[in-house]
């Protein structure tokens, strides 16, 4: 059963309010996450609590339960000179930076004259999300995974 400190493998299909597919994971390459450690959006994590292997569920999330509302203050215009000279300003490129006390992932929107427009909102902020999920596997997490706060399955160890 999915509870805190289990590692869960999920197949899922994520669509927005218009039914457009935004993301997916199949049984051959499932999403693996550590339950109860905010590795996935809060609304989805809550909805998965208590499910068993083989369970399927449709989960509809408001923007607040997903990636949050769009914060206009995180849409910034910075002088091109603030970026390394040899850095190519490619729309869609992401970089990490601190703003105040918060750590954000910014996405480059594009150049605008001598400025660069960037956006620190999650690309899915402000969107209602529909997840169609299937629980493919559940196992107890290792001590190391619990310490790190993430699953060590797959290719994304840090
Ligand atoms: Zn780790």
PDB file of C-alpha atoms and ligand atoms in Angstrom:
ATOM      1  CA  UNK A   1       0.000   0.000   0.000  1.00  0.00           C
ATOM      2  CA  UNK A   2       1.251   3.503  -0.787  1.00  0.00           C
ATOM      3  CA  UNK A   3       2.262   5.207   2.471  1.00  0.00           C
ATOM      4  CA  UNK A   4       5.037   7.560   3.567  1.00  0.00           C
ATOM      5  CA  UNK A   5       8.504   6.186   2.778  1.00  0.00           C
ATOM      6  CA  UNK A   6       7.460   3.802   0.052  1.00  0.00           C
ATOM      7  CA  UNK A   7       8.948   4.083  -3.435  1.00  0.00           C
ATOM      8  CA  UNK A   8       6.159   4.051  -5.994  1.00  0.00           C
ATOM      9  CA  UNK A   9       6.363   3.274  -9.711  1.00  0.00           C
ATOM     10  CA  UNK A  10       3.635   4.934 -11.726  1.00  0.00           C
ATOM     11  CA  UNK A  11       2.409   4.879 -15.250  1.00  0.00           C
ATOM     12  CA  UNK A  12       0.480   8.039 -16.016  1.00  0.00           C
ATOM     13  CA  UNK A  13      -0.953  10.332 -18.606  1.00  0.00           C
ATOM     14  CA  UNK A  14      -1.223  14.039 -17.813  1.00  0.00           C
ATOM     15  CA  UNK A  15      -3.664  16.208 -19.744  1.00  0.00           C
ATOM     16  CA  UNK A  16      -4.773  19.807 -19.298  1.00  0.00           C
ATOM     17  CA  UNK A  17      -8.344  21.143 -19.129  1.00  0.00           C
ATOM     18  CA  UNK A  18      -8.563  21.055 -22.956  1.00  0.00           C
ATOM     19  CA  UNK A  19      -7.560  17.380 -23.048  1.00  0.00           C
ATOM     20  CA  UNK A  20      -4.115  18.070 -24.530  1.00  0.00           C
ATOM     21  CA  UNK A  21      -1.481  15.583 -23.377  1.00  0.00           C
ATOM     22  CA  UNK A  22       1.283  17.358 -21.461  1.00  0.00           C
ATOM     23  CA  UNK A  23       3.312  14.433 -20.184  1.00  0.00           C
ATOM     24  CA  UNK A  24       3.181  10.700 -19.749  1.00  0.00           C
ATOM     25  CA  UNK A  25       5.076   7.693 -18.436  1.00  0.00           C
ATOM     26  CA  UNK A  26       4.501   4.145 -19.628  1.00  0.00           C
ATOM     27  CA  UNK A  27       5.037   0.826 -17.877  1.00  0.00           C
ATOM     28  CA  UNK A  28       8.337   0.390 -19.755  1.00  0.00           C
ATOM     29  CA  UNK A  29       9.684   3.668 -18.344  1.00  0.00           C
ATOM     30  CA  UNK A  30       7.600   4.465 -15.262  1.00  0.00           C
ATOM     31  CA  UNK A  31       7.915   7.445 -12.962  1.00  0.00           C
ATOM     32  CA  UNK A  32       9.494   6.395  -9.669  1.00  0.00           C
ATOM     33  CA  UNK A  33       9.162   8.642  -6.637  1.00  0.00           C
ATOM     34  CA  UNK A  34       9.484   8.549  -2.852  1.00  0.00           C
ATOM     35  CA  UNK A  35       6.024   8.962  -1.339  1.00  0.00           C
ATOM     36  CA  UNK A  36       5.522  11.563   1.395  1.00  0.00           C
ATOM     37  CA  UNK A  37       8.505  13.739   0.471  1.00  0.00           C
ATOM     38  CA  UNK A  38       6.907  16.262  -1.898  1.00  0.00           C
ATOM     39  CA  UNK A  39       8.644  14.776  -4.940  1.00  0.00           C
ATOM     40  CA  UNK A  40       5.397  15.086  -6.894  1.00  0.00           C
ATOM     41  CA  UNK A  41       2.687  17.763  -6.784  1.00  0.00           C
ATOM     42  CA  UNK A  42       0.759  17.767  -3.484  1.00  0.00           C
ATOM     43  CA  UNK A  43      -2.687  17.026  -4.902  1.00  0.00           C
ATOM     44  CA  UNK A  44      -1.442  13.939  -6.730  1.00  0.00           C
ATOM     45  CA  UNK A  45       0.529  12.694  -3.741  1.00  0.00           C
ATOM     46  CA  UNK A  46      -2.575  12.979  -1.514  1.00  0.00           C
ATOM     47  CA  UNK A  47      -4.725  11.145  -4.062  1.00  0.00           C
ATOM     48  CA  UNK A  48      -2.284   8.230  -4.277  1.00  0.00           C
ATOM     49  CA  UNK A  49      -2.083   7.629  -0.520  1.00  0.00           C
ATOM     50  CA  UNK A  50      -3.401   4.157   0.321  1.00  0.00           C
ATOM     51  CA  UNK A  51      -3.527   2.779  -3.252  1.00  0.00           C
ATOM     52  CA  UNK A  52      -2.359  -0.756  -4.090  1.00  0.00           C
ATOM     53  CA  UNK A  53      -0.361  -2.207  -6.984  1.00  0.00           C
ATOM     54  CA  UNK A  54      -2.664  -2.481  -9.995  1.00  0.00           C
ATOM     55  CA  UNK A  55      -4.954   0.322  -8.864  1.00  0.00           C
ATOM     56  CA  UNK A  56      -5.939   2.894 -11.472  1.00  0.00           C
ATOM     57  CA  UNK A  57      -7.227   6.345 -10.659  1.00  0.00           C
ATOM     58  CA  UNK A  58      -8.324   9.535 -12.390  1.00  0.00           C
ATOM     59  CA  UNK A  59      -7.151  12.595 -10.465  1.00  0.00           C
ATOM     60  CA  UNK A  60      -8.243  16.137 -11.340  1.00  0.00           C
ATOM     61  CA  UNK A  61      -6.268  18.945  -9.719  1.00  0.00           C
ATOM     62  CA  UNK A  62      -6.863  22.664  -9.483  1.00  0.00           C
ATOM     63  CA  UNK A  63      -3.805  24.850 -10.199  1.00  0.00           C
ATOM     64  CA  UNK A  64      -3.326  25.240  -6.418  1.00  0.00           C
ATOM     65  CA  UNK A  65      -3.152  21.463  -5.978  1.00  0.00           C
ATOM     66  CA  UNK A  66      -0.772  21.246  -8.927  1.00  0.00           C
ATOM     67  CA  UNK A  67       2.033  23.677  -9.709  1.00  0.00           C
ATOM     68  CA  UNK A  68       0.375  26.738  -8.184  1.00  0.00           C
ATOM     69  CA  UNK A  69      -0.961  29.927  -9.687  1.00  0.00           C
ATOM     70  CA  UNK A  70       1.153  32.052 -12.008  1.00  0.00           C
ATOM     71  CA  UNK A  71       3.113  34.642 -10.007  1.00  0.00           C
ATOM     72  CA  UNK A  72       3.501  37.753 -12.213  1.00  0.00           C
ATOM     73  CA  UNK A  73       6.523  38.939 -10.153  1.00  0.00           C
ATOM     74  CA  UNK A  74       8.461  35.905 -11.379  1.00  0.00           C
ATOM     75  CA  UNK A  75       8.225  37.138 -14.966  1.00  0.00           C
ATOM     76  CA  UNK A  76      11.319  39.277 -15.213  1.00  0.00           C
ATOM     77  CA  UNK A  77      13.198  41.336 -17.754  1.00  0.00           C
ATOM     78  CA  UNK A  78      16.970  41.322 -17.239  1.00  0.00           C
ATOM     79  CA  UNK A  79      19.648  43.203 -19.178  1.00  0.00           C
ATOM     80  CA  UNK A  80      21.486  40.877 -21.596  1.00  0.00           C
ATOM     81  CA  UNK A  81      24.717  41.999 -19.885  1.00  0.00           C
ATOM     82  CA  UNK A  82      23.677  40.071 -16.742  1.00  0.00           C
ATOM     83  CA  UNK A  83      24.117  36.802 -18.609  1.00  0.00           C
ATOM     84  CA  UNK A  84      27.503  35.320 -19.528  1.00  0.00           C
ATOM     85  CA  UNK A  85      28.595  36.732 -22.883  1.00  0.00           C
ATOM     86  CA  UNK A  86      29.169  33.308 -24.432  1.00  0.00           C
ATOM     87  CA  UNK A  87      25.802  31.996 -23.270  1.00  0.00           C
ATOM     88  CA  UNK A  88      23.348  31.474 -26.061  1.00  0.00           C
ATOM     89  CA  UNK A  89      19.935  32.913 -25.208  1.00  0.00           C
ATOM     90  CA  UNK A  90      17.767  30.014 -26.327  1.00  0.00           C
ATOM     91  CA  UNK A  91      14.031  30.170 -25.603  1.00  0.00           C
ATOM     92  CA  UNK A  92      13.061  27.244 -23.377  1.00  0.00           C
ATOM     93  CA  UNK A  93      16.508  26.950 -21.801  1.00  0.00           C
ATOM     94  CA  UNK A  94      16.278  26.652 -18.018  1.00  0.00           C
ATOM     95  CA  UNK A  95      18.619  27.763 -15.264  1.00  0.00           C
ATOM     96  CA  UNK A  96      18.434  27.919 -11.483  1.00  0.00           C
ATOM     97  CA  UNK A  97      18.727  31.076  -9.428  1.00  0.00           C
ATOM     98  CA  UNK A  98      17.789  32.451  -6.047  1.00  0.00           C
ATOM     99  CA  UNK A  99      15.327  35.285  -5.779  1.00  0.00           C
ATOM    100  CA  UNK A 100      15.016  36.609  -2.256  1.00  0.00           C
ATOM    101  CA  UNK A 101      14.975  33.547  -0.027  1.00  0.00           C
ATOM    102  CA  UNK A 102      13.497  31.284  -2.650  1.00  0.00           C
ATOM    103  CA  UNK A 103      15.144  29.029  -5.148  1.00  0.00           C
ATOM    104  CA  UNK A 104      13.543  29.066  -8.582  1.00  0.00           C
ATOM    105  CA  UNK A 105      14.013  27.399 -11.916  1.00  0.00           C
ATOM    106  CA  UNK A 106      13.799  30.106 -14.567  1.00  0.00           C
ATOM    107  CA  UNK A 107      12.932  29.519 -18.195  1.00  0.00           C
ATOM    108  CA  UNK A 108      14.278  31.829 -20.881  1.00  0.00           C
ATOM    109  CA  UNK A 109      11.383  33.229 -22.885  1.00  0.00           C
ATOM    110  CA  UNK A 110      13.455  35.189 -25.392  1.00  0.00           C
ATOM    111  CA  UNK A 111      15.472  38.290 -26.147  1.00  0.00           C
ATOM    112  CA  UNK A 112      13.769  41.658 -26.298  1.00  0.00           C
ATOM    113  CA  UNK A 113      16.175  44.299 -27.584  1.00  0.00           C
ATOM    114  CA  UNK A 114      18.952  44.596 -25.008  1.00  0.00           C
ATOM    115  CA  UNK A 115      16.940  42.615 -22.479  1.00  0.00           C
ATOM    116  CA  UNK A 116      16.129  38.988 -21.854  1.00  0.00           C
ATOM    117  CA  UNK A 117      12.677  37.910 -20.689  1.00  0.00           C
ATOM    118  CA  UNK A 118      12.704  35.094 -18.166  1.00  0.00           C
ATOM    119  CA  UNK A 119       9.933  33.322 -16.256  1.00  0.00           C
ATOM    120  CA  UNK A 120      10.389  31.687 -12.842  1.00  0.00           C
ATOM    121  CA  UNK A 121       6.948  30.076 -12.853  1.00  0.00           C
ATOM    122  CA  UNK A 122       6.693  26.349 -13.425  1.00  0.00           C
ATOM    123  CA  UNK A 123       5.671  25.790 -17.066  1.00  0.00           C
ATOM    124  CA  UNK A 124       2.462  24.155 -15.771  1.00  0.00           C
ATOM    125  CA  UNK A 125       1.633  26.879 -13.219  1.00  0.00           C
ATOM    126  CA  UNK A 126      -1.914  28.201 -13.474  1.00  0.00           C
ATOM    127  CA  UNK A 127      -3.173  25.050 -15.202  1.00  0.00           C
ATOM    128  CA  UNK A 128      -5.783  22.556 -14.054  1.00  0.00           C
ATOM    129  CA  UNK A 129      -4.257  19.099 -14.429  1.00  0.00           C
ATOM    130  CA  UNK A 130      -5.852  15.714 -15.083  1.00  0.00           C
ATOM    131  CA  UNK A 131      -3.781  12.681 -14.201  1.00  0.00           C
ATOM    132  CA  UNK A 132      -4.761   9.193 -15.264  1.00  0.00           C
ATOM    133  CA  UNK A 133      -2.504   6.979 -13.168  1.00  0.00           C
ATOM    134  CA  UNK A 134      -1.797   3.286 -12.704  1.00  0.00           C
ATOM    135  CA  UNK A 135       0.217   1.989  -9.760  1.00  0.00           C
ATOM    136  CA  UNK A 136       2.850  -0.376 -11.206  1.00  0.00           C
ATOM    137  CA  UNK A 137       4.971  -1.069  -8.158  1.00  0.00           C
ATOM    138  CA  UNK A 138       5.428  -0.257  -4.477  1.00  0.00           C
ATOM    139  CA  UNK A 139       8.431  -1.092  -2.299  1.00  0.00           C
ATOM    140  CA  UNK A 140       9.829   0.150   1.007  1.00  0.00           C
ATOM    141  CA  UNK A 141      12.377   2.941   0.543  1.00  0.00           C
ATOM    142  CA  UNK A 142      16.010   2.418   1.601  1.00  0.00           C
ATOM    143  CA  UNK A 143      17.458   4.460   4.470  1.00  0.00           C
ATOM    144  CA  UNK A 144      19.535   6.359   1.926  1.00  0.00           C
ATOM    145  CA  UNK A 145      16.514   7.268  -0.176  1.00  0.00           C
ATOM    146  CA  UNK A 146      14.682   8.544   2.902  1.00  0.00           C
ATOM    147  CA  UNK A 147      17.724  10.631   3.877  1.00  0.00           C
ATOM    148  CA  UNK A 148      18.000  12.068   0.365  1.00  0.00           C
ATOM    149  CA  UNK A 149      14.248  12.617   0.054  1.00  0.00           C
ATOM    150  CA  UNK A 150      14.008  10.968  -3.366  1.00  0.00           C
ATOM    151  CA  UNK A 151      13.861   7.611  -5.105  1.00  0.00           C
ATOM    152  CA  UNK A 152      17.072   6.080  -6.451  1.00  0.00           C
ATOM    153  CA  UNK A 153      15.349   4.189  -9.259  1.00  0.00           C
ATOM    154  CA  UNK A 154      16.079   5.209 -12.802  1.00  0.00           C
ATOM    155  CA  UNK A 155      18.511   7.771 -14.071  1.00  0.00           C
ATOM    156  CA  UNK A 156      17.985  10.890 -11.999  1.00  0.00           C
ATOM    157  CA  UNK A 157      20.249  10.490  -8.979  1.00  0.00           C
ATOM    158  CA  UNK A 158      21.728  13.601  -7.396  1.00  0.00           C
TER     159      UNK A 158
HETATM  160 ZN1  LIG B   1      20.000  10.416  -3.671  1.00  0.00          ZN
END
